[in-house]
Coordinates of C-alpha atoms and ligand atoms in Angstrom, one line a residue:
X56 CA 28.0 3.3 1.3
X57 CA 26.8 0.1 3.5
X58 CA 25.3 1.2 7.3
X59 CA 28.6 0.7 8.8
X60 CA 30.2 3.9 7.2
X61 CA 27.4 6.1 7.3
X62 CA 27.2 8.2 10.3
X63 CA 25.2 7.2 13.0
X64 CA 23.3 10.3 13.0
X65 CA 21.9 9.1 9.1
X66 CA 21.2 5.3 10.1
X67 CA 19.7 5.8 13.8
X68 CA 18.3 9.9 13.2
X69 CA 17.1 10.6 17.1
X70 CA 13.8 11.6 17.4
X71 CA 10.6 12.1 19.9
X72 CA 7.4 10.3 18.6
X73 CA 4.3 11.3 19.8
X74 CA 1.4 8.8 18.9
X75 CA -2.3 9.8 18.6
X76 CA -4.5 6.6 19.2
X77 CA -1.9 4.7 20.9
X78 CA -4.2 2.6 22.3
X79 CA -5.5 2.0 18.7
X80 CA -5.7 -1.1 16.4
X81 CA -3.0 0.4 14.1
X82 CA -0.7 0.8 17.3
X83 CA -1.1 -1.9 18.4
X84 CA -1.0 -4.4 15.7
X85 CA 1.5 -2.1 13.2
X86 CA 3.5 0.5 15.0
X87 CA 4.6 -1.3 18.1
X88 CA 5.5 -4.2 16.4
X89 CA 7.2 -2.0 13.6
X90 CA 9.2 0.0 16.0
X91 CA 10.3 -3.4 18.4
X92 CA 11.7 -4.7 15.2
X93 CA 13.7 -1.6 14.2
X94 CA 15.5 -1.6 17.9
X95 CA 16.5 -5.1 17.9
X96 CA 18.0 -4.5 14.0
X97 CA 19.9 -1.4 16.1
X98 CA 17.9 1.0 14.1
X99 CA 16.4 2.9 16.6
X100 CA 18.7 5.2 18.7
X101 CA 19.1 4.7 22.3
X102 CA 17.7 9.0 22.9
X103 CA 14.2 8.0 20.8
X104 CA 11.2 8.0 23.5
X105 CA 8.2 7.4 22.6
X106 CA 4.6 9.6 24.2
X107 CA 1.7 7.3 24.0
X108 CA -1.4 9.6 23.6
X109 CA -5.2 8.1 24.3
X110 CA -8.2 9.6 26.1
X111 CA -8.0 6.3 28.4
X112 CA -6.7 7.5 32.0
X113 CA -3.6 4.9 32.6
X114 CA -0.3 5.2 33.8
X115 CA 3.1 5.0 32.0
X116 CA 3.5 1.3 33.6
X117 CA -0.1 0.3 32.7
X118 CA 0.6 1.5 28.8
X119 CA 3.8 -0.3 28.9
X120 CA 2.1 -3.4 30.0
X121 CA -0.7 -3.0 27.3
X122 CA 2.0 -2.6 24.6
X123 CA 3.8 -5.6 25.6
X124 CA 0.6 -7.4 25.3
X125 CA 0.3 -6.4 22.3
X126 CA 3.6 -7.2 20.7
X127 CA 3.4 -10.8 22.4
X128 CA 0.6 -11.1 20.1
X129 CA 1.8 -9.5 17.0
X130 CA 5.4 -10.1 16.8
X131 CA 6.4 -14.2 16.3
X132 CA 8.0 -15.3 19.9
X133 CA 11.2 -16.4 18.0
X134 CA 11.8 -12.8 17.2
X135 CA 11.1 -11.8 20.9
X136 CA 14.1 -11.1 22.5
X137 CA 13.8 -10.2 26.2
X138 CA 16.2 -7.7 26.4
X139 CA 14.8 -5.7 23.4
X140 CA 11.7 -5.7 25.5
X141 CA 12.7 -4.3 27.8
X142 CA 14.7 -1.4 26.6
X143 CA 12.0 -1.2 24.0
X144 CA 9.6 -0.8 26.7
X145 CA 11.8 1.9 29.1
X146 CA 11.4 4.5 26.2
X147 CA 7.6 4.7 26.6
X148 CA 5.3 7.3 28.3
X149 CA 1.5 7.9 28.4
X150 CA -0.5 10.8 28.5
X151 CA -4.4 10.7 28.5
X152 CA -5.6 13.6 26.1
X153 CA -9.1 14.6 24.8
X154 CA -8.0 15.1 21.3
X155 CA -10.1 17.8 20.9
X156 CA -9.9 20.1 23.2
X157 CA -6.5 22.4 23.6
X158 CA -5.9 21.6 27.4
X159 CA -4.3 18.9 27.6
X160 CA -1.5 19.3 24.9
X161 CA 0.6 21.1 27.2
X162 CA 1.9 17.6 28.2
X163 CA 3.4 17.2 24.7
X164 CA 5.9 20.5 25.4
X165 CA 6.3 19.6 28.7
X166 CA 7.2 16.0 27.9
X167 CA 9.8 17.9 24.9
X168 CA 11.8 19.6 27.7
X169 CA 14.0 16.1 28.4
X170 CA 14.4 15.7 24.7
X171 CA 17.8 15.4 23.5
X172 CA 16.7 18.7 20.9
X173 CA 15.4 15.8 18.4
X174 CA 12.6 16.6 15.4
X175 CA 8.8 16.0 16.9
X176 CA 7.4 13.6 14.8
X177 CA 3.5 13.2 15.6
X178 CA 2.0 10.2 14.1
X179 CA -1.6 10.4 14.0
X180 CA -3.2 6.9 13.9
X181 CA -6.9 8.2 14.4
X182 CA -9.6 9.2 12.1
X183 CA -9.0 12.1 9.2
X184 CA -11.6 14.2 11.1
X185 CA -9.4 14.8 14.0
X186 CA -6.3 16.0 11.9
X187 CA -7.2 19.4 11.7
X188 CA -8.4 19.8 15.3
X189 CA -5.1 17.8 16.3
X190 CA -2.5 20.2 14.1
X191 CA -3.8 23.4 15.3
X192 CA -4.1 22.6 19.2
X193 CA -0.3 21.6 18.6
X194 CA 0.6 24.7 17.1
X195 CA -1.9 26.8 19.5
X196 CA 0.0 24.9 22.5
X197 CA 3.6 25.9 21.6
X198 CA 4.6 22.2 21.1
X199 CA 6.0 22.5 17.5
X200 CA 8.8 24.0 15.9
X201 CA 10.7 24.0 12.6
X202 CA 11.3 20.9 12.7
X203 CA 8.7 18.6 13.7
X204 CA 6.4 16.3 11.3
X205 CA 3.4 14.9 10.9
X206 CA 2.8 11.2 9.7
X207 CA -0.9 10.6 8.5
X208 CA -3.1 7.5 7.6
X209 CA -5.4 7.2 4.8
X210 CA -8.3 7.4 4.0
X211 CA -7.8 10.9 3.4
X212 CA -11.0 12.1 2.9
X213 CA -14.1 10.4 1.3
X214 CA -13.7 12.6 -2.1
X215 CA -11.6 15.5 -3.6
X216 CA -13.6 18.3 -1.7
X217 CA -12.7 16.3 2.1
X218 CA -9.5 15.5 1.1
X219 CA -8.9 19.2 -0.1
X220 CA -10.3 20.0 3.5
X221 CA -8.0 18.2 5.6
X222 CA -5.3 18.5 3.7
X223 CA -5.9 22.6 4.0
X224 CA -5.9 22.2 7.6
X225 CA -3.0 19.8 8.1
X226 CA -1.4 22.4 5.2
X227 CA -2.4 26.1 7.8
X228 CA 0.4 24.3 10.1
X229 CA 2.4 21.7 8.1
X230 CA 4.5 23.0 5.1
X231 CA 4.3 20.0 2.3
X232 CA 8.1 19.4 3.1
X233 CA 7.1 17.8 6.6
X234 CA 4.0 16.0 5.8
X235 CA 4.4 12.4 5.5
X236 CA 0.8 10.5 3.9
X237 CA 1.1 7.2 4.2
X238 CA 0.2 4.4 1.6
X239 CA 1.6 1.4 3.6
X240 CA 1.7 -0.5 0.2
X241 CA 4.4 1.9 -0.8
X242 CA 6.7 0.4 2.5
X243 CA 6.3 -2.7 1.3
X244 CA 10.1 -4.4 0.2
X245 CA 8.3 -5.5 -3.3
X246 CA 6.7 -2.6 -3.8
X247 CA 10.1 -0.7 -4.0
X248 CA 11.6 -3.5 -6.3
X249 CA 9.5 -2.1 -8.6
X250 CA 11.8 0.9 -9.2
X251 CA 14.9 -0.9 -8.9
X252 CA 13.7 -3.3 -10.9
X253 CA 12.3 -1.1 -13.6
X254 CA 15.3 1.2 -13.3
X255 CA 18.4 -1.1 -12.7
X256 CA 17.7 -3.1 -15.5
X257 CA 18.4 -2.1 -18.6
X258 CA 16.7 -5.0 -20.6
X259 CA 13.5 -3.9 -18.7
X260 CA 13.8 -0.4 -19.6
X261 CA 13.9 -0.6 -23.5
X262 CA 11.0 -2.9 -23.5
X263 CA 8.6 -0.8 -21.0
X264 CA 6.6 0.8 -23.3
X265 CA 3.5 0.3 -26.1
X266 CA 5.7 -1.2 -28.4
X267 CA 6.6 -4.0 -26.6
X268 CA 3.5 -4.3 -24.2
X269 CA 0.5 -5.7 -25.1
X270 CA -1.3 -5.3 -21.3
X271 CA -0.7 -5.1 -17.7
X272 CA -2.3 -6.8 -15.5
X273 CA -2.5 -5.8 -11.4
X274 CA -4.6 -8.2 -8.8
X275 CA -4.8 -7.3 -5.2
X276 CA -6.9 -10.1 -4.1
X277 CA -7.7 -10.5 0.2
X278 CA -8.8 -14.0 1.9
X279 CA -10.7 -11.7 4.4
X280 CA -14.2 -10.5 5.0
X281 CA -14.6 -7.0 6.5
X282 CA -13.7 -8.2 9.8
X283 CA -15.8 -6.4 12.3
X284 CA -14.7 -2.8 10.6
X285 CA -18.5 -3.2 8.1
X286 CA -19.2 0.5 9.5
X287 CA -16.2 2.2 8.0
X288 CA -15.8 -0.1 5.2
X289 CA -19.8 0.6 3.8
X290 CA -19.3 4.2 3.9
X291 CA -15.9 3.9 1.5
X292 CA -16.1 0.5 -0.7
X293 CA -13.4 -1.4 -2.3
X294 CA -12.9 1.5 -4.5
X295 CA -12.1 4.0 -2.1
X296 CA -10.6 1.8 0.0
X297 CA -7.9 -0.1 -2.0
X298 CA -8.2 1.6 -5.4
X299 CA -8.0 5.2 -4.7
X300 CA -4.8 4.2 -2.8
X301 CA -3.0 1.3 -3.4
X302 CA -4.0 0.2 -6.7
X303 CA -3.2 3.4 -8.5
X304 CA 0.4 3.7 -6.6
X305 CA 1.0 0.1 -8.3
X306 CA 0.0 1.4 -11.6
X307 CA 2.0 4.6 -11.1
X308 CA 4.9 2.8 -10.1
X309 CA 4.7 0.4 -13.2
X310 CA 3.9 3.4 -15.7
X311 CA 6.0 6.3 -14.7
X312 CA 8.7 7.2 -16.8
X313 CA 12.4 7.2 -15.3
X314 CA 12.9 9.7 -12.9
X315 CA 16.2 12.0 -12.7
X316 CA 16.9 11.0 -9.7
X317 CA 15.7 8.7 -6.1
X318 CA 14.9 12.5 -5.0
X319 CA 11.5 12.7 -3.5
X320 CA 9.7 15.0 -5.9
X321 CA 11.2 13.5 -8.9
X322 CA 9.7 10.3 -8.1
X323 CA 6.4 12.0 -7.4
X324 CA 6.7 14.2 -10.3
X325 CA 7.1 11.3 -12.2
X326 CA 4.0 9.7 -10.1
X327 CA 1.5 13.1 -10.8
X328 CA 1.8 12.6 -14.7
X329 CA 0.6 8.8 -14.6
X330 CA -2.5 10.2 -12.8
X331 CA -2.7 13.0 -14.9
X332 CA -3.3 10.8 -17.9
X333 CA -5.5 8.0 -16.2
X334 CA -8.2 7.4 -18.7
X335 CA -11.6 8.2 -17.6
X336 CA -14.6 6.1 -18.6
X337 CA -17.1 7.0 -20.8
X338 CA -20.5 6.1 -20.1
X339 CA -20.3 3.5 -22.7
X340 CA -17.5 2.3 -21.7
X341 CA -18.9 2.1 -17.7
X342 CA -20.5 -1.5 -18.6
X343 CA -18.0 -2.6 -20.6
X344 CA -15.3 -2.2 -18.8
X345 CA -15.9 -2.0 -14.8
X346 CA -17.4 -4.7 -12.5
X347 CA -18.8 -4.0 -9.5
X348 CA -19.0 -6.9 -7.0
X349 CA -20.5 -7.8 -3.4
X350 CA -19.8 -11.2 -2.1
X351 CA -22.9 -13.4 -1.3
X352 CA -22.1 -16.5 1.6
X353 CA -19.5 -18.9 0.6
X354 CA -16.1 -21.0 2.0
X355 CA -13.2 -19.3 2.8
X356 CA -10.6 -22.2 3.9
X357 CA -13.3 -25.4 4.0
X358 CA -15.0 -23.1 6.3
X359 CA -18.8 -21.6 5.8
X360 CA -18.3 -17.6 6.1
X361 CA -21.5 -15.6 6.2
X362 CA -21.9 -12.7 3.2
X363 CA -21.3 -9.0 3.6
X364 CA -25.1 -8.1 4.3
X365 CA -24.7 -10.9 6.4
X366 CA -21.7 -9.6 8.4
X367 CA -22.1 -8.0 12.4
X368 CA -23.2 -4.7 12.3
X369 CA -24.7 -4.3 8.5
X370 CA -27.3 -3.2 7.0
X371 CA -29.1 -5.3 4.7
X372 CA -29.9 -2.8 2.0
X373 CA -26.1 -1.6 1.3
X374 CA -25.1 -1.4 -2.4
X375 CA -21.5 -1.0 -1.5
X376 CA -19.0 -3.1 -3.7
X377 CA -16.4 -5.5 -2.2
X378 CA -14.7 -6.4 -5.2
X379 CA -13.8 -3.8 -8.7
X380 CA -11.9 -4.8 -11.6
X381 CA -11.7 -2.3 -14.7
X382 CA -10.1 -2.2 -17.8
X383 CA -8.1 1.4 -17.7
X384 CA -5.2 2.7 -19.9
X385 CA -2.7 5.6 -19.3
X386 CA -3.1 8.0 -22.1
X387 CA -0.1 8.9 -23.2
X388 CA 3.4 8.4 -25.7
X389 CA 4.7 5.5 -23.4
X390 CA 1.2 3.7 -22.6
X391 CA -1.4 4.7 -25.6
X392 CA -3.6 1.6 -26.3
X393 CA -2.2 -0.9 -23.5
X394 CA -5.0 -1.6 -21.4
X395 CA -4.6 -1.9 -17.7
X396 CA -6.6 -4.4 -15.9
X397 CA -7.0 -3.8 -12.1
X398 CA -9.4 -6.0 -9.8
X399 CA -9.2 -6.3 -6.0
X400 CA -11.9 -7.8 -3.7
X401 CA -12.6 -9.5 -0.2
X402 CA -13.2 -12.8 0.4
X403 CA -11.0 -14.1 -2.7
X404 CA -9.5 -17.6 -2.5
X405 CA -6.6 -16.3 -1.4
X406 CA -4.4 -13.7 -0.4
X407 CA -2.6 -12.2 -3.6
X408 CA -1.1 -9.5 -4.5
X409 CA 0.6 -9.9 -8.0
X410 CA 1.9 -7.5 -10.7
X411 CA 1.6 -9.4 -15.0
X412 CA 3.4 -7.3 -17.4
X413 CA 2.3 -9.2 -20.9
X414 CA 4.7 -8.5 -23.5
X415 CA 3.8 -8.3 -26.9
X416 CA 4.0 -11.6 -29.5
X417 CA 6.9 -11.9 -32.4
X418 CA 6.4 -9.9 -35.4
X419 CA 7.3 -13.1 -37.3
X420 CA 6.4 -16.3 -36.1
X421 CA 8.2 -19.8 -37.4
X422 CA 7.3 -22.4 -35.1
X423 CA 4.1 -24.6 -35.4
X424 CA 1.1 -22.5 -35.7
X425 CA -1.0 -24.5 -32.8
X426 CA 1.8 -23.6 -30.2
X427 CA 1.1 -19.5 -31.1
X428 CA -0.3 -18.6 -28.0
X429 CA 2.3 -19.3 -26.2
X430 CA 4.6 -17.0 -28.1
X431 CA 4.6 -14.5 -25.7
X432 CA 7.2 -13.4 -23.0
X433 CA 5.4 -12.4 -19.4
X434 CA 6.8 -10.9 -16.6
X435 CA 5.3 -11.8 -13.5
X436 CA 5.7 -9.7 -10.0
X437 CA 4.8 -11.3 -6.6
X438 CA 4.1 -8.6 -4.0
X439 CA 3.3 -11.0 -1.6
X440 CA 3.2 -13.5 -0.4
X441 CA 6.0 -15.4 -1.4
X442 CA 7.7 -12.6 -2.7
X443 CA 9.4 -13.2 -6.0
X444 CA 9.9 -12.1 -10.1
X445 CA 9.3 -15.0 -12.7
X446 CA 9.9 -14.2 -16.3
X447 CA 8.3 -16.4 -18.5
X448 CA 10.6 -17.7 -21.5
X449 CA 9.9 -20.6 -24.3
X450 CA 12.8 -22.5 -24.6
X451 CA 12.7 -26.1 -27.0
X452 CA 10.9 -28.7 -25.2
X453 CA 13.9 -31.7 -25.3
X454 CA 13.5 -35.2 -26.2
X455 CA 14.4 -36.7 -29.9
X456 CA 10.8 -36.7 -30.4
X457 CA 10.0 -33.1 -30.0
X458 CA 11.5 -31.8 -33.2
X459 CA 10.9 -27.8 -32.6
X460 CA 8.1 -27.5 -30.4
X461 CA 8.4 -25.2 -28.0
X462 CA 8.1 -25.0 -24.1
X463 CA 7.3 -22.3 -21.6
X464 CA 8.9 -21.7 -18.4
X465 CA 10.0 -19.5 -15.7
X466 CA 13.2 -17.8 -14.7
X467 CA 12.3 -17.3 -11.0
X468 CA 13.8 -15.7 -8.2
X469 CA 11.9 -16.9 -5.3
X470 CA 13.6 -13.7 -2.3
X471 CA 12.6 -16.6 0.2
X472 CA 15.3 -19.1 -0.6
X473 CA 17.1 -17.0 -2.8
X474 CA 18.3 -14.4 0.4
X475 CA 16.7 -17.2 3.1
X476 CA 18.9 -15.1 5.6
X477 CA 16.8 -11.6 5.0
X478 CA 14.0 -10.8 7.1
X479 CA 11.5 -9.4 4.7
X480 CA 10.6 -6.6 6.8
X481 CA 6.9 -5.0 7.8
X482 CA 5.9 -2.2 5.2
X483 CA 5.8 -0.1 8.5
X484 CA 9.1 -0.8 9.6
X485 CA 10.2 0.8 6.6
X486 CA 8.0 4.0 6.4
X487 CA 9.0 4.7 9.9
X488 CA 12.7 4.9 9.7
X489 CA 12.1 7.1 6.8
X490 CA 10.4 9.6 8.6
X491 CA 13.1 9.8 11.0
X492 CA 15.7 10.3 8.8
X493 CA 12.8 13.1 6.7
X494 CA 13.1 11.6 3.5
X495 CA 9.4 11.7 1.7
X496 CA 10.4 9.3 -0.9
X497 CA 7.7 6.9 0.0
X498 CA 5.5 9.1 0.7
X499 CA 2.6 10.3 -0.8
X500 CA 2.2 14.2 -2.0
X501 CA -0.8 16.3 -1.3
X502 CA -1.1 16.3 -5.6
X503 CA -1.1 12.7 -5.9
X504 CA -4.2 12.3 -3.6
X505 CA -6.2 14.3 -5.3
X506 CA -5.0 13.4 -8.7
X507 CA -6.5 9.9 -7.4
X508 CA -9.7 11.3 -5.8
X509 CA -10.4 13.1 -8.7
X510 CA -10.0 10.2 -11.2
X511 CA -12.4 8.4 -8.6
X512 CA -14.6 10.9 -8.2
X513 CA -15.6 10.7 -11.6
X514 CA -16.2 6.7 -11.9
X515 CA -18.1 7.1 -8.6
X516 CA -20.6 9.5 -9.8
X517 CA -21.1 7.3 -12.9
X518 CA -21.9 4.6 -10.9
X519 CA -24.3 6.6 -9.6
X520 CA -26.1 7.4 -12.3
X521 CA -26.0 4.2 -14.0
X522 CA -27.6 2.9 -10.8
X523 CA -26.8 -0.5 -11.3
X524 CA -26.4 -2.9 -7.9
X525 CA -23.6 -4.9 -7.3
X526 CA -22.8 -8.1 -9.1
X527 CA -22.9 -11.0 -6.6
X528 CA -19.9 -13.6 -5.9
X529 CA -19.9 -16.2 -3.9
X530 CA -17.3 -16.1 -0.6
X531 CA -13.7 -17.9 -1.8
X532 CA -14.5 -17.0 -5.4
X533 CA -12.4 -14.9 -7.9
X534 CA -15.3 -12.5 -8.2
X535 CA -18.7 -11.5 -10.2
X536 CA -18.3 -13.8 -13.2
X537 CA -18.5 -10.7 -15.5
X538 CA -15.2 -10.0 -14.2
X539 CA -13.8 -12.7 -16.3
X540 CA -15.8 -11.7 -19.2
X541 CA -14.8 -8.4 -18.9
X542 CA -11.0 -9.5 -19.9
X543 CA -12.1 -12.8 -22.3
X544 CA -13.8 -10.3 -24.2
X545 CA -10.2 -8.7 -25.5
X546 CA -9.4 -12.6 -26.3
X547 CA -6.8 -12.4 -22.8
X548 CA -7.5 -14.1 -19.6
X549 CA -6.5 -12.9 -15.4
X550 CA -3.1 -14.9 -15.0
X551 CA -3.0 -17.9 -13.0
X552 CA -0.1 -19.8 -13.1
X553 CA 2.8 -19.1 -11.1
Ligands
BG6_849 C1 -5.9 -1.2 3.9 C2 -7.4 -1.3 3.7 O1 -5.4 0.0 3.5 O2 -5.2 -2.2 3.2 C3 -7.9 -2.7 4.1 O3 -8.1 -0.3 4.4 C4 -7.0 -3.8 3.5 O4 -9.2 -2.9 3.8 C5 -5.5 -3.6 3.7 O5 -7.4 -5.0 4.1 C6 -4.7 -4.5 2.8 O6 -3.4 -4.4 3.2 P1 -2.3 -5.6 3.0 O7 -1.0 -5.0 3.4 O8 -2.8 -6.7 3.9 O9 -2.4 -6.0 1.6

């Protein structure tokens, strides 16, 4: 069915968004600039309003202007368009609110009674700690009803036990059914290329497993520092930060098994088991296989950049890493002695976010022997940026000269120039027209966090009590040198051609 014979009610669902921390950086640099793009693609339905909430006192006129401010810096003036603006901008209303007391939420059911009888969909952009306080003044204040749903931002929680916490108290008002945890990788158009990719294709799917695997390979590399957030970021660490999260929804996605269906829970089911069988490290294992990294000063673009004790705001004693990679494995039929290896960092060279699936060598090999290691077939996912798949194939180098000797190369589909028409859209853009038409497909289960913090928990306290500091890397490097040893060590190296 294409978006011109669905019903309008399933392409543009009406609803009434009420934002927490609308004033916010999220808001502001994310969310507005999500939402502006869905109305000019016709997504959003002309009866969806939109209920700024921030303790700032300011009017409905003065939180317009600050949101048009903010999308003339965040959305690329070609994509403007004036009129979009403007009826963009009509379905906005403020209402300052102390989060934390119960007063003040009468607004929210008073600002319902012009609703079109639309799901309440309350997006909470502001720190965990406020969730529970935030769910039960809503419920105390008659705002909510069968209906509504509440969109939440990681971190949630520090470890299992905080997690478990919040997600009790957003649970005593929320059934699971209308909770929507977002990973923002999981909106990203790559991201969910994975599963068509993996599931579309059948020469993928006979392939996927230890027989025809030798490793996987999953680097989430960032050109920035810490970017005036050094408070936040110290308490968590890369770990927390990207790993708990992100990294392990990439390795879920990659080593789930086929689910029944695009339903959400058979997707997540599917999800739960990867987790399940994450390996955990032994203590032997702990200096083997993880690196811990901090990034001294360095060059980031030609340019000097200080290093992260060095940042605004730190403190020069902190132990926290900027950069992991590990060597982990899913312990199961599908997966059993394929090692995964994960790194992520700060201050890389570049940004990167890239997916190697290294497929195993012929059984029987009959070309020349000094050309072997090449015999392998690799499939390489870009996540961004410039999205893309290559699949590296040998084919016979040509020339009259070159007898057999073979030649490696890529069967690439560049989404850039090969569908230069489609706007690759925000990762928010996405996860917000899927909560208005309540589908939880890419969205993350209560299980699956604390699957993740529970698999983090346990490296985390080993760290501990190994006690060992942070190797350092310089800025616009690939990371603690031991990071590459960690992998030449199994004869492999971190991919680098593309
Ligand atoms: C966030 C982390 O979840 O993801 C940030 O808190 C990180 O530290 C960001 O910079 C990376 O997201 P993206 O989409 O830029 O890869």
């Amino acid at each position: 069915m294409n978006a011109a014979t669905r019903s309008d009610e399933e392409t543009r669902p009406v609803i009434d968004l009420a934002l927490f921390g609308a004033l916010g950086d999220l808001s502001q640099r994310k969310l507005y600039p999500a939402l502006y793009h869905l109305d000019r693609e016709g997504l959003l339905h002309e009866a969806t309003r939109l209920l700024g909430l921030a303790r700032q006192e300011l009017d409905d006129d003065g939180f317009r202007a600050r949101v048009k401010a903010a999308l003339t810096t965040y959305v690329k003036a070609a994509e403007l368009d004036r009129e979009v603006l403007e009826r963009f901008l009509a379905r906005l209303e403020y209402r300052q609110l102390d989060f934390t007391t119960e007063e003040g939420y009468a607004a929210i059911r008073e600002w319902r009674r012009e609703s079109a009888d639309c799901p309440l969909v309350i997006y909470l952009a502001v720190g965990a700690s406020l969730y529970g306080d935030i769910c039960r003044h809503l419920e105390a204040s008659g705002s909510l009803d069968e209906q509504s749903r509440v969109v939440v931002e990681k971190p949630i929680g520090y470890d299992l036990d905080s997690s478990a916490e919040i997600n009790d108290a957003i649970g005593a008002v929320f059934p699971e059914s209308r909770v929507y945890r977002i990973d923002h990788y999981l909106g990203k158009e790559t991201v969910q290329n994975l599963i068509a990719l993996r599931f579309a294709n059948p020469l993928f799917g006979t392939q996927w497993n230890q027989n025809h695997v030798s490793h996987v390979e999953i680097t989430v590399a960032e050109k920035v520092g810490i970017e005036g957030r050094w408070g936040y970021f110290d308490e968590a660490g890369q770990l927390r930060d990207m790993v708990q999260n992100h990294l392990l929804q990439l390795v879920c996605l990659i080593a789930m098994d086929p689910p029944a269906n695009l339903d959400a829970d058979a997707i997540r089911d599917e999800k739960v088991k990867v987790l399940k069988a994450l390996q955990p490290f032994s203590e032997a294992a702990l200096g083997r296989d993880v690196v811990r990294g901090q990034y001294i000063a360095g060059t980031s673009d030609g340019k000097s950049v200080p290093g992260y004790l060095e940042e605004e705001g730190a403190n020069r004693d902190s132990a926290t890493e900027t950069f992991v990679a590990m060597k982990t494995g899913v312990a199961n039929w599908r997966w059993a002695g394929v090692p995964f290896y994960i790194r992520t960092g700060k201050r890389m060279p570049e940004k990167l976010s890239q997916i190697v699936i290294h497929f195993r060598q012929q059984p029987h090999y009959i070309f020349d022997p000094d050309q072997r290691n090449l015999a392998a077939n690799k499939l390489v996912i870009r996540l961004q940026p410039d999205e893309g798949i290559a699949l590296e194939v040998l084919t016979k180098d040509s020339g009259l000269d070159k007898g057999m000797r073979l030649r490696r190369g890529p069967l690439h589909l560049d989404f850039n120039s090969a569908f230069p028409k489609t706007r690759i859209p925000d990762a928010y853009e996405r996860l917000l027209l899927e909560v208005m038409k309540g589908r939880q497909y890419l969205f993350v289960r209560r299980d699956e966090v604390e699957h993740a913090w529970r698999w983090c928990d346990s490296l985390i306290a080993a760290w501990k009590d190994l006690g060992e500091a942070p190797r350092r890397y310089p800025a616009g490097s690939w990371g603690p040198v031991a990071s590459i040893a960690m992998i030449t060590q199994d004869g492999r190296s971190w991919y680098e051609d593309y």
